[in-house]
Amino acid sequence: MSCSPGAAYAVCVALALALTLGLALALTAWRLQSLAGEKAELVAGQLTWQLSPAFAALTRLDTLPPPEPDCRAQTQALAELVQRTSLVRFAQARGAGGLLCASRRGAVAEAGGVEGGASLLPAGSGQLLPGLRLAHTAGVLELDAGPLVAQLALAEREGVKVSLLAGGRALAANGEVREQGPDAGGEVAWVPSAPARIGVLAAPQWGAAPLLVLKTQWLALLLAAALGCGIAWGARRGSGGRKATGWEISEGIRQKEFFAHYQPIVTAASGECVGVEVLARWRHPVQGNVRSELFIQTAIEAGLIVSLTRYMLRRVAEELKQIVLPPGFMVGLNISTEHLALPELLEDCRPLVNLLREKQAQLVLEVSERAPLQEASGAQKVINGLRQMGVRLALDDFGAGYADKTYLSRWGFDYLKVEKGYVSALGQDSLKGNILDGLLLSSNEMGVQVIVKGVETQGQQSYLNVKGFEYLQGFYFGKPMTLNHFRQWLYSGIAESRTRPSGKREGGG
């Protein structure tokens, strides 16, 4: 379409302005819609940490002493359970013959309703705040909803109206309990802890104006499709921009085209390098260096991720022969849950483990939280063998999934690597900052060390150091670099540390 002088020119200008405005409005609508989901996921993650002790206690009700006619032993055991479990204020258990015993002598035990599930109890009978009732076949726990209300109120101050759903009722941020209708709307993120299903209902607080915005989304879809085609076409013409095929990856492994980049892990207090994360890179014969996001997922889908990881383990073992490492240095390498369940992994790791043992260093295998380990996979036996070899285990991308304390304890992770989005939100999203604080407290209780990824400024380093986090990783200290660059960076940092005990190294990648 060409614009001629006069009326045609005015029509073209108006059309261009309308298209621009429509795109801006649609993008705003999408952002507002996604905000509810993001906040709901954050609240769900925090509630999971708060509720996990109660869920664990609930499953232990059937291990209590068998009930006596006067419930004496049962009452004492229930009272101790309530005392040592956070949030729990009342417990009830059912034993043989349908006898019900409660954690407080003289309390009226509920005669029915002890099937699995969760429900919200309205305030009353002397309660200042409503409670959350978790039911199991062996009994019931009643929880204090005060800390839960505080989490909901925090999310609401961030601009999202949030409610906790359980048993057909909703707990609002002001502590009110109301019946939940079928047409409530909003985004739901489930707290993933059995045996009860507890939902988080979130909706952005907007008025009637965005209704106009929602009607323009079809326009944004057309524009986004055209824009995406242009970007994809340009990316395919650029170096390393095309998504790889399985055949190319297989040939790349055979031709030894893959190599390693090393990103430093440092102490929060002084910036001293104590380890690295190994990242796979690909030097394609035609496209040049290919980014990992363009071939890792393809390797997984093509069933080549185990072969690629084996190649990288051998490659890193050969490369690290050339470098002197500080004592206690950790070398982290990503591994798939599929590979972690294969007994052959022990032999795959052995050359690198032996080399690192000679250098007084250790191998850390990093498994992503996005792909949870399954008990039936046989991974536990492999992990036990790795521990006997001195290999440690890290949970990567922590905060992007729903790993709770039970999951962490079951698999015995030594490190938690916090997803970098939590650091970028510091000072902007108080909810994520609050989750970081709770994570540090919980990790100390479990004896797990935390590595915070994505640190890009000195202010972030200072904040995390003051909060008590010990290990950091991010571009502020060094980008992923080749072995030669890393060796220069490392040796320069060791020399400088004798005269410069803290702060950012000038030799960062």
XYZ file of C-alpha atoms in Angstrom:
509
model
C 0.000 0.000 0.000
C 1.394 3.427 -0.970
C 0.456 6.743 0.575
C -0.423 9.556 -1.835
C -0.864 13.208 -0.802
C -4.113 14.385 0.648
C -6.797 12.127 2.112
C -4.946 8.882 1.326
C -1.916 10.089 3.292
C -4.086 10.930 6.320
C -5.704 7.486 6.170
C -2.276 5.813 6.151
C -1.102 7.853 9.151
C -4.287 7.091 11.093
C -3.957 3.387 10.293
C -0.353 3.336 11.467
C -1.278 5.086 14.719
C -4.192 2.694 15.286
C -1.955 -0.324 14.743
C 0.655 1.054 17.153
C -1.945 1.867 19.813
C -3.595 -1.531 19.414
C -0.287 -3.324 19.863
C 0.554 -1.284 22.961
C -2.865 -1.922 24.506
C -2.749 -5.641 23.757
C 0.725 -6.015 25.212
C -0.474 -4.218 28.335
C -3.403 -6.601 28.623
C -1.152 -9.624 28.253
C 1.142 -8.283 30.945
C -1.738 -7.707 33.339
C -3.079 -11.193 32.708
C 0.275 -12.881 33.233
C 0.874 -10.888 36.424
C -1.839 -12.828 38.237
C -0.292 -16.139 37.282
C 3.220 -15.067 38.271
C 2.109 -13.817 41.676
C -0.017 -16.907 42.240
C 3.015 -19.135 41.569
C 5.130 -17.114 44.013
C 2.484 -17.295 46.728
C 2.047 -21.021 46.085
C 5.772 -21.578 46.477
C 5.911 -19.672 49.765
C 2.816 -21.443 51.131
C 4.368 -24.787 50.214
C 7.346 -24.027 52.444
C 5.092 -22.881 55.268
C 2.739 -25.855 55.054
C 5.236 -28.663 54.404
C 5.870 -29.372 58.142
C 2.113 -29.722 58.696
C 1.726 -32.059 55.720
C 4.580 -34.192 57.030
C 2.992 -34.286 60.503
C -0.364 -35.236 59.002
C 1.071 -38.374 57.424
C 2.579 -39.382 60.780
C -0.760 -39.502 62.587
C -1.158 -43.189 61.844
C 2.132 -43.934 63.644
C 0.924 -42.635 67.001
C 0.291 -45.046 69.922
C -2.955 -47.005 69.658
C -5.819 -45.208 71.445
C -6.758 -46.192 74.973
C -10.257 -45.809 76.423
C -9.245 -42.525 78.094
C -6.969 -41.353 75.191
C -4.234 -40.518 77.715
C -1.206 -41.678 75.670
C -2.788 -40.517 72.426
C -3.505 -37.044 73.800
C 0.069 -36.631 75.025
C 1.496 -37.731 71.665
C -0.831 -35.386 69.778
C 0.059 -32.481 72.062
C 3.763 -33.055 71.412
C 3.076 -33.189 67.677
C 1.251 -29.854 67.836
C 4.020 -28.266 69.892
C 6.844 -29.169 67.491
C 5.019 -28.487 64.207
C 4.766 -24.903 62.994
C 1.277 -23.469 62.321
C -0.537 -26.463 63.907
C -2.780 -25.511 66.833
C -4.991 -28.606 67.196
C -4.734 -32.288 66.241
C -7.142 -35.184 66.244
C -6.473 -38.858 65.450
C -8.711 -41.826 64.822
C -7.703 -45.262 66.013
C -9.153 -48.743 66.048
C -12.891 -49.047 66.521
C -13.470 -45.462 65.399
C -12.249 -43.982 68.695
C -11.329 -40.289 68.353
C -8.652 -38.599 70.480
C -7.643 -34.912 70.505
C -4.480 -33.014 71.422
C -6.264 -31.171 74.263
C -7.984 -33.071 77.036
C -11.628 -32.221 77.183
C -11.706 -31.028 73.580
C -14.644 -32.231 71.537
C -13.287 -34.547 68.877
C -14.998 -34.348 65.503
C -16.973 -37.491 64.832
C -16.694 -37.551 61.054
C -15.073 -35.914 58.089
C -11.626 -37.390 58.387
C -11.255 -38.295 54.756
C -8.328 -36.781 52.829
C -8.596 -33.128 51.857
C -8.479 -29.574 53.152
C -11.050 -27.025 54.271
C -11.127 -23.545 55.738
C -12.716 -22.912 59.133
C -14.416 -19.540 59.689
C -13.443 -17.538 62.761
C -15.548 -18.199 65.819
C -15.671 -20.011 69.133
C -13.033 -17.735 70.565
C -10.736 -17.908 67.524
C -9.196 -14.576 66.520
C -8.402 -15.843 63.023
C -9.867 -18.610 60.866
C -8.069 -21.905 60.608
C -7.060 -24.297 57.895
C -8.162 -27.896 58.392
C -6.052 -30.677 56.825
C -7.684 -34.096 56.848
C -6.180 -37.532 56.415
C -7.582 -41.034 56.830
C -5.790 -41.212 60.188
C -6.942 -37.868 61.565
C -7.129 -34.080 61.252
C -4.821 -31.127 61.881
C -6.115 -27.614 62.420
C -3.694 -24.825 61.449
C -3.428 -21.178 62.448
C -4.194 -19.143 59.320
C -2.472 -15.974 60.572
C 0.869 -16.424 58.692
C -1.049 -17.498 55.597
C -3.164 -14.347 55.724
C 0.057 -12.307 55.972
C 1.349 -13.881 52.743
C -1.914 -13.139 50.956
C -1.864 -9.537 52.194
C 1.706 -9.090 50.938
C 0.721 -10.278 47.468
C -2.312 -7.963 47.484
C -0.070 -4.995 48.284
C 1.877 -5.965 45.162
C -1.239 -5.320 43.069
C -2.853 -8.749 42.888
C -5.981 -9.794 44.763
C -5.202 -13.237 46.159
C -7.259 -15.862 48.007
C -6.420 -19.288 49.399
C -8.874 -21.989 48.292
C -9.692 -25.153 50.227
C -12.822 -27.274 50.579
C -15.096 -24.936 48.610
C -14.139 -21.868 50.659
C -11.761 -18.955 50.091
C -9.535 -17.225 52.642
C -9.019 -13.558 51.742
C -6.106 -11.286 52.629
C -8.223 -9.568 55.287
C -8.816 -12.878 57.103
C -12.404 -13.377 55.941
C -13.631 -16.846 54.952
C -16.350 -16.978 52.303
C -18.006 -19.635 50.190
C -16.287 -19.966 46.826
C -18.579 -19.762 43.829
C -17.944 -21.546 40.522
C -17.596 -18.268 38.579
C -14.867 -16.644 40.686
C -12.434 -16.240 37.777
C -8.736 -15.538 38.142
C -5.644 -17.683 37.930
C -5.149 -20.815 40.055
C -1.777 -22.250 41.086
C -1.987 -25.361 43.233
C 0.200 -25.861 46.285
C 1.726 -29.218 45.280
C 1.696 -31.055 48.585
C -0.253 -34.241 49.147
C -2.585 -35.295 50.599
C -4.558 -32.023 50.440
C -5.198 -29.898 47.349
C -4.973 -26.224 48.216
C -5.336 -23.577 45.544
C -4.272 -19.949 45.201
C -6.746 -17.749 43.329
C -5.214 -14.538 41.958
C -6.599 -11.742 39.802
C -5.015 -8.385 38.842
C -6.819 -5.381 40.307
C -7.959 -3.530 37.220
C -11.080 -1.610 36.314
C -13.396 -1.578 33.316
C -10.909 0.144 30.981
C -8.948 -3.016 30.171
C -12.080 -4.490 28.587
C -11.194 -2.363 25.569
C -7.665 -3.710 25.797
C -8.836 -7.315 25.689
C -10.754 -6.652 22.453
C -7.528 -5.605 20.708
C -5.682 -8.854 21.365
C -6.635 -10.275 17.961
C -4.815 -7.352 16.383
C -1.764 -7.976 18.531
C -1.774 -11.623 17.495
C -1.573 -10.647 13.813
C 1.167 -8.107 14.442
C 3.084 -10.489 16.699
C 2.871 -13.230 14.066
C 4.261 -10.925 11.404
C 6.941 -9.643 13.752
C 7.830 -13.190 14.828
C 8.195 -14.300 11.200
C 10.538 -11.409 10.534
C 12.621 -12.119 13.611
C 12.755 -15.846 12.862
C 13.772 -15.151 9.251
C 16.522 -12.815 10.426
C 17.679 -15.299 13.048
C 17.958 -18.058 10.478
C 20.249 -15.833 8.387
C 22.417 -14.928 11.392
C 25.320 -16.903 12.806
C 24.283 -19.543 15.333
C 20.621 -18.489 15.177
C 19.001 -21.585 13.666
C 17.702 -24.346 15.891
C 19.812 -27.459 15.433
C 18.580 -30.857 14.271
C 19.229 -34.175 16.000
C 21.410 -35.360 13.109
C 23.604 -32.243 13.362
C 24.042 -32.736 17.124
C 24.993 -36.384 16.620
C 27.565 -35.377 14.004
C 28.795 -32.580 16.270
C 29.493 -35.052 19.068
C 31.284 -37.398 16.644
C 33.384 -34.550 15.223
C 34.137 -33.148 18.715
C 32.626 -29.763 17.901
C 31.234 -29.194 21.406
C 33.376 -27.466 24.040
C 33.039 -26.009 27.547
C 32.627 -22.531 28.956
C 33.239 -21.927 32.653
C 31.286 -19.434 34.780
C 32.719 -18.589 38.232
C 30.993 -19.218 41.560
C 32.292 -16.877 44.278
C 31.853 -16.089 47.948
C 29.437 -13.273 48.721
C 31.733 -11.690 51.311
C 34.992 -11.367 49.345
C 34.308 -12.413 45.762
C 36.816 -15.275 46.055
C 36.280 -17.916 43.362
C 35.365 -21.274 44.919
C 33.958 -23.081 41.890
C 32.588 -22.999 38.364
C 29.535 -24.093 36.442
C 30.405 -25.885 33.207
C 28.236 -24.810 30.260
C 28.153 -26.598 26.899
C 28.874 -24.613 23.721
C 28.940 -25.716 20.069
C 31.318 -24.543 17.350
C 29.229 -25.386 14.273
C 31.255 -25.792 11.058
C 28.865 -23.538 9.098
C 27.035 -21.333 11.617
C 29.886 -20.725 14.047
C 29.253 -20.665 17.794
C 25.750 -21.898 18.603
C 24.048 -20.911 21.868
C 23.040 -23.727 24.204
C 19.321 -22.858 24.115
C 19.369 -23.752 20.399
C 20.587 -27.316 20.872
C 20.059 -28.575 24.462
C 16.285 -29.028 24.142
C 16.741 -30.639 20.730
C 19.291 -33.038 22.222
C 16.767 -33.994 24.919
C 13.971 -34.549 22.402
C 16.261 -36.559 20.109
C 17.459 -38.816 22.941
C 21.032 -37.475 22.643
C 21.373 -35.610 25.942
C 23.065 -38.570 27.686
C 25.596 -38.924 24.854
C 26.264 -35.183 24.912
C 26.748 -35.156 28.707
C 29.165 -38.117 28.499
C 31.158 -36.245 25.883
C 31.248 -33.109 28.063
C 32.410 -35.088 31.118
C 35.345 -36.451 29.096
C 36.071 -33.047 27.539
C 36.128 -31.240 30.884
C 38.369 -33.925 32.412
C 40.879 -33.376 29.598
C 40.717 -29.575 29.825
C 41.063 -29.309 33.605
C 44.328 -31.249 33.499
C 45.867 -27.984 32.296
C 44.875 -25.840 35.279
C 45.734 -25.619 38.985
C 42.627 -25.337 41.156
C 42.350 -24.002 44.733
C 41.703 -26.670 47.407
C 38.000 -27.462 47.863
C 37.137 -26.102 44.409
C 33.756 -27.333 43.074
C 33.079 -28.070 39.398
C 29.352 -28.083 38.614
C 27.994 -29.801 35.527
C 24.350 -30.045 34.468
C 22.838 -33.502 34.120
C 19.423 -34.757 33.046
C 17.183 -36.776 35.340
C 17.299 -39.528 32.708
C 21.098 -39.762 32.984
C 20.996 -39.612 36.774
C 18.943 -42.819 36.793
C 21.476 -44.794 34.697
C 24.008 -46.970 36.596
C 26.514 -46.210 33.804
C 26.743 -42.663 35.136
C 29.203 -43.848 37.788
C 31.723 -44.845 35.112
C 30.928 -41.736 33.062
C 31.958 -39.556 36.016
C 34.942 -41.587 37.212
C 37.720 -39.968 35.058
C 36.664 -36.455 36.071
C 36.161 -37.457 39.726
C 39.655 -39.020 39.874
C 41.223 -35.915 38.314
C 39.434 -33.561 40.715
C 40.370 -35.741 43.684
C 44.041 -35.300 42.741
C 43.490 -31.542 42.660
C 41.595 -31.608 46.003
C 38.453 -30.494 44.172
C 34.998 -32.054 43.851
C 32.392 -32.708 41.187
C 28.864 -31.319 41.683
C 26.107 -32.679 39.431
C 23.310 -30.166 38.889
C 19.789 -31.422 38.159
C 17.058 -28.929 37.262
C 14.013 -28.451 39.476
C 11.962 -28.170 36.263
C 12.320 -31.953 35.745
C 11.658 -33.628 39.131
C 13.312 -36.902 40.076
C 11.038 -39.935 40.334
C 11.461 -42.607 43.028
C 10.636 -45.398 40.588
C 13.439 -44.357 38.222
C 16.223 -45.985 40.244
C 18.037 -42.675 40.644
C 18.417 -43.096 44.420
C 20.724 -46.099 44.001
C 22.858 -44.208 41.486
C 23.034 -41.179 43.783
C 24.214 -43.386 46.652
C 27.012 -44.697 44.429
C 27.984 -41.175 43.411
C 28.169 -40.086 47.051
C 30.565 -42.943 47.790
C 32.769 -41.528 45.016
C 32.652 -38.060 46.625
C 30.234 -36.487 44.117
C 27.770 -33.905 45.436
C 24.289 -33.049 44.159
C 22.779 -29.616 43.450
C 19.171 -28.650 42.652
C 19.400 -26.098 39.836
C 16.751 -23.510 38.847
C 15.385 -23.601 42.403
C 12.251 -21.449 42.587
C 11.152 -22.275 39.037
C 9.389 -25.466 40.180
C 7.708 -26.666 43.366
C 10.328 -28.645 45.284
C 9.394 -28.700 48.979
C 11.309 -29.791 52.075
C 10.195 -33.385 51.673
C 11.569 -33.508 48.136
C 14.870 -31.925 49.197
C 15.273 -34.295 52.136
C 14.372 -37.381 50.098
C 17.098 -36.786 47.506
C 19.656 -35.248 49.863
C 20.725 -32.225 47.837
C 23.926 -30.546 49.014
C 23.323 -27.246 47.184
C 20.339 -25.177 46.045
C 20.986 -22.912 43.054
C 18.357 -20.154 43.153
C 16.798 -19.213 39.817
C 18.201 -15.852 38.661
C 14.786 -14.167 38.411
C 14.741 -13.752 42.197
C 17.866 -11.565 42.139
C 16.691 -9.382 39.248
C 13.491 -8.716 41.247
C 15.319 -7.414 44.350
C 14.100 -3.910 45.166
C 11.169 -4.309 42.760
C 9.268 -7.354 44.010
C 9.121 -7.602 47.794
C 7.331 -10.970 47.522
C 10.349 -12.596 45.863
C 12.659 -10.958 48.397
C 10.555 -12.379 51.209
C 10.796 -15.855 49.666
C 14.594 -15.506 49.476
C 14.731 -14.708 53.195
C 12.567 -17.718 54.033
C 14.699 -19.938 51.812
C 17.878 -19.044 53.697
C 16.267 -19.903 57.041
C 14.893 -23.220 55.770
C 18.149 -24.211 54.052
C 20.102 -23.614 57.263
C 17.726 -25.929 59.114
C 18.281 -28.671 56.516
C 22.034 -28.168 56.221
C 21.830 -27.266 52.515
C 24.098 -24.567 51.051
C 22.549 -21.952 48.746
C 24.107 -20.550 45.550
C 22.307 -17.469 44.207
C 22.537 -17.042 40.430
C 22.050 -13.952 38.279
C 24.030 -11.374 40.315
C 24.776 -8.439 37.992
C 25.479 -5.450 40.266
C 27.524 -4.614 43.326
C 24.315 -3.602 45.104
C 22.901 -7.100 44.650
C 26.117 -8.640 45.968
C 26.086 -6.375 49.038
C 22.408 -7.064 49.743
C 22.821 -10.853 49.510
C 25.986 -10.754 51.609
C 24.239 -8.784 54.369
C 21.298 -11.227 54.261
C 23.691 -14.105 54.935
C 23.957 -15.851 51.549
C 27.385 -17.439 51.138
C 27.829 -18.256 47.431
C 26.951 -16.157 44.358
C 27.147 -16.518 40.579
C 26.516 -13.974 37.839
C 27.861 -11.619 35.184
C 29.058 -9.162 37.838
C 31.829 -11.591 38.762
C 32.394 -13.199 35.377
C 30.555 -14.329 32.265
C 30.944 -17.878 30.928
C 34.426 -18.055 29.376
C 36.791 -20.459 27.692
C 39.354 -22.342 29.771
C 42.231 -20.022 28.795
C 40.239 -16.918 29.720
C 39.070 -18.518 32.952
C 42.629 -19.498 33.882
C 43.775 -15.870 33.439
C 40.756 -14.639 35.384
C 41.298 -17.131 38.211
C 45.049 -16.601 38.604
C 44.605 -12.831 38.451
C 41.976 -13.042 41.206
C 44.187 -15.225 43.417
C 47.040 -12.728 43.121
C 44.805 -9.728 43.748
C 43.145 -11.309 46.784
C 46.362 -10.849 48.749
C 46.039 -7.086 48.482
C 42.334 -6.599 47.641
C 40.265 -8.671 50.096
C 36.855 -7.726 48.697
C 35.039 -6.222 45.761
C 34.686 -7.001 42.090
C 37.715 -8.316 40.233
C 38.908 -6.242 37.331
C 39.671 -9.402 35.375
C 36.039 -10.568 35.199
C 34.970 -12.334 32.014
